Amino acid sequence: MKTFIIAALSADGFIAKNSEYLADWTSKEDKRFFVEMTKKAGVIVMGQNTYETIGKPLPDRLNIVYSYDKEYEGVEVTKRDPKELLQDLE
């Protein structure tokens, strides 16, 4: 199984200034690439803060959210070790 990471990084290498900061500075091409690749994979795994920034499950993909204390409708919530999660997905 192939896995990949997509992250929108600022010029100084950060994914966000803080948990309240939206990554709304990405280009249309970046967004198009994200949608194309994650739909092709069929699964997206993200952290709780990323999911809360998006605010809803992304359509046409299995949405898996890492969280220790919250449940969300329409997504699978996990605390599993990433290696174990990838083995289960395979």
PDB file of C-alpha atoms in Angstrom:
ATOM      1  CA  MET A   1       0.000   0.000   0.000  1.00  0.00           C
ATOM      2  CA  LYS A   2       1.233   3.472  -0.840  1.00  0.00           C
ATOM      3  CA  THR A   3       0.731   6.313   1.602  1.00  0.00           C
ATOM      4  CA  PHE A   4       1.390  10.017   1.186  1.00  0.00           C
ATOM      5  CA  ILE A   5       1.193  13.211   3.185  1.00  0.00           C
ATOM      6  CA  ILE A   6      -0.287  16.457   1.947  1.00  0.00           C
ATOM      7  CA  ALA A   7       0.421  19.542   4.040  1.00  0.00           C
ATOM      8  CA  ALA A   8       0.039  23.226   3.250  1.00  0.00           C
ATOM      9  CA  LEU A   9       3.202  24.818   4.636  1.00  0.00           C
ATOM     10  CA  SER A  10       3.997  28.488   5.054  1.00  0.00           C
ATOM     11  CA  ALA A  11       7.234  29.865   3.616  1.00  0.00           C
ATOM     12  CA  ASP A  12       8.874  29.415   7.025  1.00  0.00           C
ATOM     13  CA  GLY A  13       7.821  25.742   7.264  1.00  0.00           C
ATOM     14  CA  PHE A  14       4.769  25.892   9.540  1.00  0.00           C
ATOM     15  CA  ILE A  15       1.338  24.377   8.864  1.00  0.00           C
ATOM     16  CA  ALA A  16      -0.414  27.032  10.985  1.00  0.00           C
ATOM     17  CA  LYS A  17       0.394  29.971  13.230  1.00  0.00           C
ATOM     18  CA  ASN A  18      -1.825  28.481  15.940  1.00  0.00           C
ATOM     19  CA  SER A  19      -4.933  26.325  16.308  1.00  0.00           C
ATOM     20  CA  GLU A  20      -7.194  29.257  15.367  1.00  0.00           C
ATOM     21  CA  TYR A  21      -5.346  30.005  12.095  1.00  0.00           C
ATOM     22  CA  LEU A  22      -6.969  28.893   8.834  1.00  0.00           C
ATOM     23  CA  ALA A  23      -4.833  27.761   5.909  1.00  0.00           C
ATOM     24  CA  ASP A  24      -6.913  29.859   3.527  1.00  0.00           C
ATOM     25  CA  TRP A  25      -3.818  31.110   1.742  1.00  0.00           C
ATOM     26  CA  THR A  26      -3.418  27.994  -0.413  1.00  0.00           C
ATOM     27  CA  SER A  27      -3.979  28.284  -4.138  1.00  0.00           C
ATOM     28  CA  LYS A  28      -6.840  26.868  -6.202  1.00  0.00           C
ATOM     29  CA  GLU A  29      -4.320  24.450  -7.710  1.00  0.00           C
ATOM     30  CA  ASP A  30      -3.322  23.273  -4.210  1.00  0.00           C
ATOM     31  CA  LYS A  31      -6.956  22.665  -3.289  1.00  0.00           C
ATOM     32  CA  ARG A  32      -7.623  20.853  -6.577  1.00  0.00           C
ATOM     33  CA  PHE A  33      -4.565  18.622  -6.016  1.00  0.00           C
ATOM     34  CA  PHE A  34      -5.714  17.838  -2.458  1.00  0.00           C
ATOM     35  CA  VAL A  35      -9.215  16.833  -3.589  1.00  0.00           C
ATOM     36  CA  GLU A  36      -7.936  14.771  -6.528  1.00  0.00           C
ATOM     37  CA  MET A  37      -5.338  12.853  -4.518  1.00  0.00           C
ATOM     38  CA  THR A  38      -7.489  12.179  -1.465  1.00  0.00           C
ATOM     39  CA  LYS A  39     -10.450  11.021  -3.558  1.00  0.00           C
ATOM     40  CA  LYS A  40      -8.126   8.760  -5.543  1.00  0.00           C
ATOM     41  CA  ALA A  41      -6.805   7.276  -2.277  1.00  0.00           C
ATOM     42  CA  GLY A  42     -10.330   6.897  -0.909  1.00  0.00           C
ATOM     43  CA  VAL A  43      -9.185   7.633   2.648  1.00  0.00           C
ATOM     44  CA  ILE A  44      -8.079  10.744   4.486  1.00  0.00           C
ATOM     45  CA  VAL A  45      -6.506  10.667   7.942  1.00  0.00           C
ATOM     46  CA  MET A  46      -6.271  13.933   9.854  1.00  0.00           C
ATOM     47  CA  GLY A  47      -5.900  15.318  13.329  1.00  0.00           C
ATOM     48  CA  GLN A  48      -8.702  16.764  15.417  1.00  0.00           C
ATOM     49  CA  ASN A  49      -7.685  20.393  14.797  1.00  0.00           C
ATOM     50  CA  THR A  50      -7.609  19.872  11.032  1.00  0.00           C
ATOM     51  CA  TYR A  51     -11.021  18.231  11.100  1.00  0.00           C
ATOM     52  CA  GLU A  52     -12.479  21.030  13.221  1.00  0.00           C
ATOM     53  CA  THR A  53     -11.047  23.582  10.777  1.00  0.00           C
ATOM     54  CA  ILE A  54     -12.771  21.777   7.879  1.00  0.00           C
ATOM     55  CA  GLY A  55     -15.900  21.322   9.991  1.00  0.00           C
ATOM     56  CA  LYS A  56     -17.475  18.372   8.175  1.00  0.00           C
ATOM     57  CA  PRO A  57     -16.592  15.013   6.634  1.00  0.00           C
ATOM     58  CA  LEU A  58     -15.078  15.277   3.176  1.00  0.00           C
ATOM     59  CA  PRO A  59     -17.327  13.544   0.616  1.00  0.00           C
ATOM     60  CA  ASP A  60     -16.370  10.420  -1.330  1.00  0.00           C
ATOM     61  CA  ARG A  61     -13.613   9.443   1.143  1.00  0.00           C
ATOM     62  CA  LEU A  62     -13.354   7.509   4.365  1.00  0.00           C
ATOM     63  CA  ASN A  63     -12.576  10.226   6.919  1.00  0.00           C
ATOM     64  CA  ILE A  64     -10.469   9.136   9.905  1.00  0.00           C
ATOM     65  CA  VAL A  65      -9.777  11.644  12.677  1.00  0.00           C
ATOM     66  CA  TYR A  66      -7.209  11.249  15.443  1.00  0.00           C
ATOM     67  CA  SER A  67      -8.814  12.344  18.712  1.00  0.00           C
ATOM     68  CA  TYR A  68      -8.511  11.282  22.328  1.00  0.00           C
ATOM     69  CA  ASP A  69     -11.635  12.928  23.658  1.00  0.00           C
ATOM     70  CA  LYS A  70     -14.178  13.732  20.927  1.00  0.00           C
ATOM     71  CA  GLU A  71     -16.574  11.897  18.648  1.00  0.00           C
ATOM     72  CA  TYR A  72     -17.787  13.253  15.315  1.00  0.00           C
ATOM     73  CA  GLU A  73     -20.708  12.251  13.159  1.00  0.00           C
ATOM     74  CA  GLY A  74     -19.849  10.781   9.780  1.00  0.00           C
ATOM     75  CA  VAL A  75     -16.178  10.057  10.494  1.00  0.00           C
ATOM     76  CA  GLU A  76     -14.191   7.275  12.120  1.00  0.00           C
ATOM     77  CA  VAL A  77     -12.388   8.489  15.248  1.00  0.00           C
ATOM     78  CA  THR A  78      -9.224   6.686  16.287  1.00  0.00           C
ATOM     79  CA  LYS A  79      -6.454   6.651  18.868  1.00  0.00           C
ATOM     80  CA  ARG A  80      -4.630   3.756  17.210  1.00  0.00           C
ATOM     81  CA  ASP A  81      -0.915   3.797  16.571  1.00  0.00           C
ATOM     82  CA  PRO A  82      -0.380   5.068  12.989  1.00  0.00           C
ATOM     83  CA  LYS A  83       1.431   1.863  12.007  1.00  0.00           C
ATOM     84  CA  GLU A  84      -1.507  -0.215  13.251  1.00  0.00           C
ATOM     85  CA  LEU A  85      -4.003   2.047  11.454  1.00  0.00           C
ATOM     86  CA  LEU A  86      -2.134   1.668   8.167  1.00  0.00           C
ATOM     87  CA  GLN A  87      -1.997  -2.097   8.589  1.00  0.00           C
ATOM     88  CA  ASP A  88      -5.766  -2.167   9.183  1.00  0.00           C
ATOM     89  CA  LEU A  89      -6.412   0.020   6.136  1.00  0.00           C
ATOM     90  CA  GLU A  90      -4.270  -2.202   3.940  1.00  0.00           C
TER      91      GLU A  90
END
